[in-house]
């Protein structure tokens, strides 16, 4: 017997083998199907998918033998990976100086061998797809072609597993980083709210105590500080709501009346302008995440109030249930949204560029949070709008 030599680039080859993370893994149906089919096509009792490690031959799939590894120094595959022919064939191992005293030949009666190298995309032979028989023989042309074709499919499976593993790793890494960003945003936002509140209070105190000592421009500066602090505070509140929307969407369901919910929202909005809000005629009992739904409707109705340039604001709210979903429609007679902005309005930080009725520019957080909550609740949202005439938001949430 002659032990197989090592390739000149053995270290790089081993690195390639280990990069697939297939050594010492459990059998898989995809590989077992290939060895079973290969054995039947070649009419042999044994078919293997092997990966040649530093000192062993690991059998990723072993059809016809009860073990899943053997020493590398007695392996046929150790010789096969060194041969650049399409198929490495040993018709009778008993007469071949490389194998005649091999334990596999003496103890297992491994007489015939045919193996195709499993070459990865970088050109390294990882192992083989091989067959054994207990008698001398040959393979016909179609069997050889099938063996080469099956080996190609094994490599495809290796590469697919590797890509999938990489994607899962990247996905988990992105998930971890996103969680870190969410935690960071939450901590920073919470920490900023108190200083902002202090700025607002301080500006009021300065105006009260020293206002008579300031000229018009000085008082305007104080107003500017206070207004900027309010704007930043609203921005931070929006960020907190956005990053905490996962928690909001996971809250327990409640049973409540639709009219009670909508009336609570109108009360929260503390409307002090000429506004007509028409509620659904039918009062419907609902069972869903009340907190999340309240945040959604509060945001949409709040936008209908803010982005409205009419002397009298009109908002129509409709609610119904159909096919396991609660359906909502919120329509207004406001400014409307340009067609080229509609497809982007649910993106985080995306704005239409328009100022609201109070001269403020939106921060592009609210509608993104709305979309995120609705998606988490198993629903969808769409918008219909015409500049100068108004906007209608229609959304659904899954009924529980």
PDB file of N, CA, C and O in Angstrom, residues 82-145:
ATOM      1  N   UNK A  82      -5.545  14.091  -6.282  1.00  0.00           N
ATOM      2  CA  UNK A  82      -4.275  14.456  -6.925  1.00  0.00           C
ATOM      3  C   UNK A  82      -4.298  14.210  -8.428  1.00  0.00           C
ATOM      4  O   UNK A  82      -3.418  14.687  -9.148  1.00  0.00           O
ATOM      5  N   UNK A  83      -5.307  13.462  -8.879  1.00  0.00           N
ATOM      6  CA  UNK A  83      -5.388  13.094 -10.296  1.00  0.00           C
ATOM      7  C   UNK A  83      -6.278  14.091 -11.031  1.00  0.00           C
ATOM      8  O   UNK A  83      -7.416  14.337 -10.639  1.00  0.00           O
ATOM      9  N   UNK A  84      -5.770  14.675 -12.098  1.00  0.00           N
ATOM     10  CA  UNK A  84      -6.518  15.710 -12.810  1.00  0.00           C
ATOM     11  C   UNK A  84      -7.446  15.165 -13.884  1.00  0.00           C
ATOM     12  O   UNK A  84      -8.078  15.938 -14.615  1.00  0.00           O
ATOM     13  N   UNK A  85      -7.547  13.845 -14.015  1.00  0.00           N
ATOM     14  CA  UNK A  85      -8.485  13.252 -14.968  1.00  0.00           C
ATOM     15  C   UNK A  85      -9.914  13.512 -14.507  1.00  0.00           C
ATOM     16  O   UNK A  85     -10.165  13.771 -13.325  1.00  0.00           O
ATOM     17  N   UNK A  86     -10.862  13.442 -15.437  1.00  0.00           N
ATOM     18  CA  UNK A  86     -12.272  13.668 -15.081  1.00  0.00           C
ATOM     19  C   UNK A  86     -12.734  12.680 -14.015  1.00  0.00           C
ATOM     20  O   UNK A  86     -13.472  13.035 -13.104  1.00  0.00           O
ATOM     21  N   UNK A  87     -12.306  11.426 -14.160  1.00  0.00           N
ATOM     22  CA  UNK A  87     -12.665  10.388 -13.198  1.00  0.00           C
ATOM     23  C   UNK A  87     -11.416   9.577 -12.851  1.00  0.00           C
ATOM     24  O   UNK A  87     -10.668   9.153 -13.738  1.00  0.00           O
ATOM     25  N   UNK A  88     -11.208   9.376 -11.574  1.00  0.00           N
ATOM     26  CA  UNK A  88     -10.113   8.519 -11.106  1.00  0.00           C
ATOM     27  C   UNK A  88     -10.679   7.119 -10.906  1.00  0.00           C
ATOM     28  O   UNK A  88     -11.573   6.915 -10.084  1.00  0.00           O
ATOM     29  N   UNK A  89     -10.164   6.154 -11.675  1.00  0.00           N
ATOM     30  CA  UNK A  89     -10.735   4.806 -11.664  1.00  0.00           C
ATOM     31  C   UNK A  89      -9.663   3.777 -11.289  1.00  0.00           C
ATOM     32  O   UNK A  89      -8.552   3.794 -11.815  1.00  0.00           O
ATOM     33  N   UNK A  90     -10.036   2.887 -10.383  1.00  0.00           N
ATOM     34  CA  UNK A  90      -9.212   1.721 -10.033  1.00  0.00           C
ATOM     35  C   UNK A  90     -10.089   0.492 -10.283  1.00  0.00           C
ATOM     36  O   UNK A  90     -11.022   0.221  -9.526  1.00  0.00           O
ATOM     37  N   UNK A  91      -9.780  -0.238 -11.363  1.00  0.00           N
ATOM     38  CA  UNK A  91     -10.653  -1.356 -11.746  1.00  0.00           C
ATOM     39  C   UNK A  91     -10.500  -2.554 -10.814  1.00  0.00           C
ATOM     40  O   UNK A  91     -11.475  -3.240 -10.511  1.00  0.00           O
ATOM     41  N   UNK A  92      -9.254  -2.813 -10.344  1.00  0.00           N
ATOM     42  CA  UNK A  92      -9.033  -3.922  -9.410  1.00  0.00           C
ATOM     43  C   UNK A  92      -7.935  -3.510  -8.436  1.00  0.00           C
ATOM     44  O   UNK A  92      -6.742  -3.545  -8.763  1.00  0.00           O
ATOM     45  N   UNK A  93      -8.335  -3.103  -7.251  1.00  0.00           N
ATOM     46  CA  UNK A  93      -7.394  -2.584  -6.261  1.00  0.00           C
ATOM     47  C   UNK A  93      -6.409  -3.655  -5.795  1.00  0.00           C
ATOM     48  O   UNK A  93      -5.322  -3.323  -5.314  1.00  0.00           O
ATOM     49  N   UNK A  94      -6.768  -4.923  -5.944  1.00  0.00           N
ATOM     50  CA  UNK A  94      -5.898  -5.998  -5.478  1.00  0.00           C
ATOM     51  C   UNK A  94      -4.616  -6.088  -6.293  1.00  0.00           C
ATOM     52  O   UNK A  94      -3.599  -6.619  -5.833  1.00  0.00           O
ATOM     53  N   UNK A  95      -4.665  -5.549  -7.514  1.00  0.00           N
ATOM     54  CA  UNK A  95      -3.490  -5.623  -8.396  1.00  0.00           C
ATOM     55  C   UNK A  95      -2.790  -4.271  -8.531  1.00  0.00           C
ATOM     56  O   UNK A  95      -1.851  -4.131  -9.310  1.00  0.00           O
ATOM     57  N   UNK A  96      -3.260  -3.300  -7.785  1.00  0.00           N
ATOM     58  CA  UNK A  96      -2.696  -1.948  -7.846  1.00  0.00           C
ATOM     59  C   UNK A  96      -1.779  -1.751  -6.645  1.00  0.00           C
ATOM     60  O   UNK A  96      -2.206  -1.907  -5.497  1.00  0.00           O
ATOM     61  N   UNK A  97      -0.516  -1.389  -6.891  1.00  0.00           N
ATOM     62  CA  UNK A  97       0.475  -1.278  -5.817  1.00  0.00           C
ATOM     63  C   UNK A  97       0.080  -0.246  -4.774  1.00  0.00           C
ATOM     64  O   UNK A  97       0.498  -0.321  -3.621  1.00  0.00           O
ATOM     65  N   UNK A  98      -0.736   0.720  -5.150  1.00  0.00           N
ATOM     66  CA  UNK A  98      -1.158   1.756  -4.210  1.00  0.00           C
ATOM     67  C   UNK A  98      -2.174   1.248  -3.193  1.00  0.00           C
ATOM     68  O   UNK A  98      -2.334   1.811  -2.107  1.00  0.00           O
ATOM     69  N   UNK A  99      -2.894   0.159  -3.526  1.00  0.00           N
ATOM     70  CA  UNK A  99      -4.024  -0.257  -2.693  1.00  0.00           C
ATOM     71  C   UNK A  99      -4.023  -1.729  -2.286  1.00  0.00           C
ATOM     72  O   UNK A  99      -4.848  -2.126  -1.461  1.00  0.00           O
ATOM     73  N   UNK A 100      -3.127  -2.563  -2.819  1.00  0.00           N
ATOM     74  CA  UNK A 100      -3.281  -4.022  -2.661  1.00  0.00           C
ATOM     75  C   UNK A 100      -3.237  -4.501  -1.201  1.00  0.00           C
ATOM     76  O   UNK A 100      -3.830  -5.515  -0.874  1.00  0.00           O
ATOM     77  N   UNK A 101      -2.527  -3.780  -0.320  1.00  0.00           N
ATOM     78  CA  UNK A 101      -2.523  -4.157   1.102  1.00  0.00           C
ATOM     79  C   UNK A 101      -3.360  -3.205   1.952  1.00  0.00           C
ATOM     80  O   UNK A 101      -3.247  -3.207   3.177  1.00  0.00           O
ATOM     81  N   UNK A 102      -4.184  -2.416   1.295  1.00  0.00           N
ATOM     82  CA  UNK A 102      -5.010  -1.427   1.988  1.00  0.00           C
ATOM     83  C   UNK A 102      -6.070  -2.129   2.842  1.00  0.00           C
ATOM     84  O   UNK A 102      -6.727  -3.068   2.383  1.00  0.00           O
ATOM     85  N   UNK A 103      -6.256  -1.686   4.121  1.00  0.00           N
ATOM     86  CA  UNK A 103      -7.281  -2.313   4.978  1.00  0.00           C
ATOM     87  C   UNK A 103      -8.682  -2.290   4.353  1.00  0.00           C
ATOM     88  O   UNK A 103      -9.482  -3.199   4.609  1.00  0.00           O
ATOM     89  N   UNK A 104      -8.979  -1.248   3.589  1.00  0.00           N
ATOM     90  CA  UNK A 104     -10.301  -1.189   2.956  1.00  0.00           C
ATOM     91  C   UNK A 104     -10.475  -2.318   1.941  1.00  0.00           C
ATOM     92  O   UNK A 104     -11.582  -2.849   1.756  1.00  0.00           O
ATOM     93  N   UNK A 105      -9.358  -2.700   1.295  1.00  0.00           N
ATOM     94  CA  UNK A 105      -9.401  -3.783   0.321  1.00  0.00           C
ATOM     95  C   UNK A 105      -9.449  -5.131   1.037  1.00  0.00           C
ATOM     96  O   UNK A 105     -10.251  -6.005   0.706  1.00  0.00           O
ATOM     97  N   UNK A 106      -8.630  -5.283   2.062  1.00  0.00           N
ATOM     98  CA  UNK A 106      -8.524  -6.562   2.777  1.00  0.00           C
ATOM     99  C   UNK A 106      -9.753  -6.842   3.642  1.00  0.00           C
ATOM    100  O   UNK A 106     -10.274  -7.958   3.655  1.00  0.00           O
ATOM    101  N   UNK A 107     -10.215  -5.813   4.366  1.00  0.00           N
ATOM    102  CA  UNK A 107     -11.296  -6.039   5.336  1.00  0.00           C
ATOM    103  C   UNK A 107     -12.692  -5.789   4.770  1.00  0.00           C
ATOM    104  O   UNK A 107     -13.664  -6.407   5.214  1.00  0.00           O
ATOM    105  N   UNK A 108     -12.799  -4.876   3.816  1.00  0.00           N
ATOM    106  CA  UNK A 108     -14.127  -4.519   3.294  1.00  0.00           C
ATOM    107  C   UNK A 108     -14.337  -4.993   1.863  1.00  0.00           C
ATOM    108  O   UNK A 108     -15.407  -4.781   1.291  1.00  0.00           O
ATOM    109  N   UNK A 109     -13.305  -5.581   1.311  1.00  0.00           N
ATOM    110  CA  UNK A 109     -13.412  -6.086  -0.063  1.00  0.00           C
ATOM    111  C   UNK A 109     -13.730  -4.960  -1.061  1.00  0.00           C
ATOM    112  O   UNK A 109     -14.525  -5.121  -1.980  1.00  0.00           O
ATOM    113  N   UNK A 110     -13.072  -3.797  -0.829  1.00  0.00           N
ATOM    114  CA  UNK A 110     -13.242  -2.664  -1.745  1.00  0.00           C
ATOM    115  C   UNK A 110     -12.322  -2.884  -2.945  1.00  0.00           C
ATOM    116  O   UNK A 110     -11.145  -2.526  -2.905  1.00  0.00           O
ATOM    117  N   UNK A 111     -12.861  -3.467  -3.985  1.00  0.00           N
ATOM    118  CA  UNK A 111     -12.049  -3.870  -5.149  1.00  0.00           C
ATOM    119  C   UNK A 111     -12.064  -2.799  -6.243  1.00  0.00           C
ATOM    120  O   UNK A 111     -11.024  -2.393  -6.743  1.00  0.00           O
ATOM    121  N   UNK A 112     -13.271  -2.324  -6.588  1.00  0.00           N
ATOM    122  CA  UNK A 112     -13.414  -1.325  -7.652  1.00  0.00           C
ATOM    123  C   UNK A 112     -13.694   0.044  -7.043  1.00  0.00           C
ATOM    124  O   UNK A 112     -14.448   0.168  -6.081  1.00  0.00           O
ATOM    125  N   UNK A 113     -13.076   1.067  -7.638  1.00  0.00           N
ATOM    126  CA  UNK A 113     -13.288   2.441  -7.166  1.00  0.00           C
ATOM    127  C   UNK A 113     -13.335   3.384  -8.362  1.00  0.00           C
ATOM    128  O   UNK A 113     -12.545   3.263  -9.304  1.00  0.00           O
ATOM    129  N   UNK A 114     -14.278   4.330  -8.308  1.00  0.00           N
ATOM    130  CA  UNK A 114     -14.322   5.422  -9.288  1.00  0.00           C
ATOM    131  C   UNK A 114     -14.724   6.692  -8.541  1.00  0.00           C
ATOM    132  O   UNK A 114     -15.739   6.700  -7.827  1.00  0.00           O
ATOM    133  N   UNK A 115     -13.917   7.742  -8.669  1.00  0.00           N
ATOM    134  CA  UNK A 115     -14.191   8.976  -7.943  1.00  0.00           C
ATOM    135  C   UNK A 115     -14.001  10.220  -8.802  1.00  0.00           C
ATOM    136  O   UNK A 115     -13.085  10.268  -9.625  1.00  0.00           O
ATOM    137  N   UNK A 116     -14.893  11.192  -8.608  1.00  0.00           N
ATOM    138  CA  UNK A 116     -14.798  12.479  -9.299  1.00  0.00           C
ATOM    139  C   UNK A 116     -14.511  13.548  -8.253  1.00  0.00           C
ATOM    140  O   UNK A 116     -15.194  13.628  -7.229  1.00  0.00           O
ATOM    141  N   UNK A 117     -13.493  14.340  -8.510  1.00  0.00           N
ATOM    142  CA  UNK A 117     -13.123  15.393  -7.557  1.00  0.00           C
ATOM    143  C   UNK A 117     -14.233  16.448  -7.433  1.00  0.00           C
ATOM    144  O   UNK A 117     -14.853  16.816  -8.437  1.00  0.00           O
ATOM    145  N   UNK A 118     -14.429  16.895  -6.211  1.00  0.00           N
ATOM    146  CA  UNK A 118     -15.388  17.986  -5.942  1.00  0.00           C
ATOM    147  C   UNK A 118     -14.582  19.276  -5.868  1.00  0.00           C
ATOM    148  O   UNK A 118     -14.019  19.611  -4.815  1.00  0.00           O
ATOM    149  N   UNK A 119     -14.504  19.985  -6.988  1.00  0.00           N
ATOM    150  CA  UNK A 119     -13.665  21.177  -7.080  1.00  0.00           C
ATOM    151  C   UNK A 119     -14.519  22.424  -6.872  1.00  0.00           C
ATOM    152  O   UNK A 119     -15.508  22.635  -7.571  1.00  0.00           O
ATOM    153  N   UNK A 120     -14.120  23.239  -5.904  1.00  0.00           N
ATOM    154  CA  UNK A 120     -14.917  24.433  -5.608  1.00  0.00           C
ATOM    155  C   UNK A 120     -14.619  25.557  -6.589  1.00  0.00           C
ATOM    156  O   UNK A 120     -13.796  25.416  -7.497  1.00  0.00           O
ATOM    157  N   UNK A 121     -15.281  26.698  -6.376  1.00  0.00           N
ATOM    158  CA  UNK A 121     -15.177  27.811  -7.312  1.00  0.00           C
ATOM    159  C   UNK A 121     -13.769  28.413  -7.365  1.00  0.00           C
ATOM    160  O   UNK A 121     -13.414  29.097  -8.317  1.00  0.00           O
ATOM    161  N   UNK A 122     -12.947  28.140  -6.341  1.00  0.00           N
ATOM    162  CA  UNK A 122     -11.569  28.639  -6.321  1.00  0.00           C
ATOM    163  C   UNK A 122     -10.573  27.620  -6.861  1.00  0.00           C
ATOM    164  O   UNK A 122      -9.362  27.867  -6.855  1.00  0.00           O
ATOM    165  N   UNK A 123     -11.086  26.468  -7.285  1.00  0.00           N
ATOM    166  CA  UNK A 123     -10.213  25.471  -7.897  1.00  0.00           C
ATOM    167  C   UNK A 123      -9.613  24.458  -6.944  1.00  0.00           C
ATOM    168  O   UNK A 123      -8.754  23.670  -7.353  1.00  0.00           O
ATOM    169  N   UNK A 124     -10.061  24.433  -5.696  1.00  0.00           N
ATOM    170  CA  UNK A 124      -9.512  23.478  -4.736  1.00  0.00           C
ATOM    171  C   UNK A 124     -10.373  22.207  -4.672  1.00  0.00           C
ATOM    172  O   UNK A 124     -11.609  22.297  -4.549  1.00  0.00           O
ATOM    173  N   UNK A 125      -9.739  21.008  -4.722  1.00  0.00           N
ATOM    174  CA  UNK A 125     -10.493  19.758  -4.579  1.00  0.00           C
ATOM    175  C   UNK A 125     -10.825  19.512  -3.106  1.00  0.00           C
ATOM    176  O   UNK A 125      -9.932  19.340  -2.277  1.00  0.00           O
ATOM    177  N   UNK A 126     -12.115  19.530  -2.778  1.00  0.00           N
ATOM    178  CA  UNK A 126     -12.552  19.398  -1.394  1.00  0.00           C
ATOM    179  C   UNK A 126     -12.670  17.947  -0.970  1.00  0.00           C
ATOM    180  O   UNK A 126     -12.511  17.620   0.205  1.00  0.00           O
ATOM    181  N   UNK A 127     -12.971  17.098  -1.913  1.00  0.00           N
ATOM    182  CA  UNK A 127     -13.186  15.676  -1.661  1.00  0.00           C
ATOM    183  C   UNK A 127     -13.640  15.027  -2.957  1.00  0.00           C
ATOM    184  O   UNK A 127     -13.258  15.484  -4.042  1.00  0.00           O
ATOM    185  N   UNK A 128     -14.486  14.026  -2.839  1.00  0.00           N
ATOM    186  CA  UNK A 128     -14.948  13.323  -4.045  1.00  0.00           C
ATOM    187  C   UNK A 128     -16.398  12.872  -3.911  1.00  0.00           C
ATOM    188  O   UNK A 128     -16.931  12.739  -2.806  1.00  0.00           O
ATOM    189  N   UNK A 129     -16.998  12.641  -5.063  1.00  0.00           N
ATOM    190  CA  UNK A 129     -18.184  11.793  -5.154  1.00  0.00           C
ATOM    191  C   UNK A 129     -17.658  10.497  -5.735  1.00  0.00           C
ATOM    192  O   UNK A 129     -17.109  10.497  -6.850  1.00  0.00           O
ATOM    193  N   UNK A 130     -17.781   9.402  -4.997  1.00  0.00           N
ATOM    194  CA  UNK A 130     -17.150   8.157  -5.447  1.00  0.00           C
ATOM    195  C   UNK A 130     -18.068   6.962  -5.260  1.00  0.00           C
ATOM    196  O   UNK A 130     -19.053   7.022  -4.514  1.00  0.00           O
ATOM    197  N   UNK A 131     -17.723   5.881  -5.955  1.00  0.00           N
ATOM    198  CA  UNK A 131     -18.458   4.619  -5.843  1.00  0.00           C
ATOM    199  C   UNK A 131     -17.454   3.481  -5.639  1.00  0.00           C
ATOM    200  O   UNK A 131     -16.312   3.542  -6.117  1.00  0.00           O
ATOM    201  N   UNK A 132     -17.881   2.441  -4.928  1.00  0.00           N
ATOM    202  CA  UNK A 132     -17.083   1.231  -4.704  1.00  0.00           C
ATOM    203  C   UNK A 132     -17.895   0.007  -5.127  1.00  0.00           C
ATOM    204  O   UNK A 132     -19.130  -0.005  -5.028  1.00  0.00           O
ATOM    205  N   UNK A 133     -17.174  -1.015  -5.543  1.00  0.00           N
ATOM    206  CA  UNK A 133     -17.793  -2.322  -5.777  1.00  0.00           C
ATOM    207  C   UNK A 133     -16.882  -3.385  -5.184  1.00  0.00           C
ATOM    208  O   UNK A 133     -15.686  -3.157  -4.966  1.00  0.00           O
ATOM    209  N   UNK A 134     -17.459  -4.554  -4.951  1.00  0.00           N
ATOM    210  CA  UNK A 134     -16.707  -5.652  -4.322  1.00  0.00           C
ATOM    211  C   UNK A 134     -16.118  -6.612  -5.348  1.00  0.00           C
ATOM    212  O   UNK A 134     -15.687  -7.708  -5.007  1.00  0.00           O
ATOM    213  N   UNK A 135     -16.108  -6.185  -6.602  1.00  0.00           N
ATOM    214  CA  UNK A 135     -15.559  -7.026  -7.673  1.00  0.00           C
ATOM    215  C   UNK A 135     -14.919  -6.132  -8.728  1.00  0.00           C
ATOM    216  O   UNK A 135     -15.256  -4.946  -8.832  1.00  0.00           O
ATOM    217  N   UNK A 136     -13.998  -6.653  -9.507  1.00  0.00           N
ATOM    218  CA  UNK A 136     -13.396  -5.854 -10.581  1.00  0.00           C
ATOM    219  C   UNK A 136     -14.454  -5.519 -11.627  1.00  0.00           C
ATOM    220  O   UNK A 136     -15.333  -6.336 -11.923  1.00  0.00           O
ATOM    221  N   UNK A 137     -14.369  -4.327 -12.189  1.00  0.00           N
ATOM    222  CA  UNK A 137     -15.352  -3.935 -13.201  1.00  0.00           C
ATOM    223  C   UNK A 137     -14.953  -2.615 -13.847  1.00  0.00           C
ATOM    224  O   UNK A 137     -13.908  -2.026 -13.515  1.00  0.00           O
ATOM    225  N   UNK A 138     -15.793  -2.116 -14.724  1.00  0.00           N
ATOM    226  CA  UNK A 138     -15.606  -0.803 -15.356  1.00  0.00           C
ATOM    227  C   UNK A 138     -16.944  -0.077 -15.355  1.00  0.00           C
ATOM    228  O   UNK A 138     -17.979  -0.664 -15.014  1.00  0.00           O
ATOM    229  N   UNK A 139     -16.919   1.198 -15.752  1.00  0.00           N
ATOM    230  CA  UNK A 139     -18.150   1.974 -15.945  1.00  0.00           C
ATOM    231  C   UNK A 139     -18.325   2.248 -17.426  1.00  0.00           C
ATOM    232  O   UNK A 139     -17.339   2.486 -18.141  1.00  0.00           O
ATOM    233  N   UNK A 140     -19.577   2.188 -17.884  1.00  0.00           N
ATOM    234  CA  UNK A 140     -19.809   2.526 -19.292  1.00  0.00           C
ATOM    235  C   UNK A 140     -19.845   4.044 -19.454  1.00  0.00           C
ATOM    236  O   UNK A 140     -19.797   4.796 -18.469  1.00  0.00           O
ATOM    237  N   UNK A 141     -19.960   4.493 -20.682  1.00  0.00           N
ATOM    238  CA  UNK A 141     -19.879   5.918 -20.987  1.00  0.00           C
ATOM    239  C   UNK A 141     -20.969   6.721 -20.282  1.00  0.00           C
ATOM    240  O   UNK A 141     -20.710   7.794 -19.734  1.00  0.00           O
ATOM    241  N   UNK A 142     -22.200   6.219 -20.292  1.00  0.00           N
ATOM    242  CA  UNK A 142     -23.302   6.961 -19.670  1.00  0.00           C
ATOM    243  C   UNK A 142     -23.156   7.017 -18.158  1.00  0.00           C
ATOM    244  O   UNK A 142     -23.511   8.014 -17.520  1.00  0.00           O
ATOM    245  N   UNK A 143     -22.604   5.946 -17.555  1.00  0.00           N
ATOM    246  CA  UNK A 143     -22.388   5.946 -16.106  1.00  0.00           C
ATOM    247  C   UNK A 143     -21.308   6.961 -15.713  1.00  0.00           C
ATOM    248  O   UNK A 143     -21.441   7.656 -14.708  1.00  0.00           O
ATOM    249  N   UNK A 144     -20.251   7.021 -16.524  1.00  0.00           N
ATOM    250  CA  UNK A 144     -19.200   8.010 -16.257  1.00  0.00           C
ATOM    251  C   UNK A 144     -19.746   9.432 -16.354  1.00  0.00           C
ATOM    252  O   UNK A 144     -19.460  10.293 -15.515  1.00  0.00           O
ATOM    253  N   UNK A 145     -20.551   9.664 -17.385  1.00  0.00           N
ATOM    254  CA  UNK A 145     -21.138  10.986 -17.578  1.00  0.00           C
ATOM    255  C   UNK A 145     -22.046  11.355 -16.400  1.00  0.00           C
ATOM    256  O   UNK A 145     -22.035  12.495 -15.916  1.00  0.00           O
TER     257      UNK A 145
END
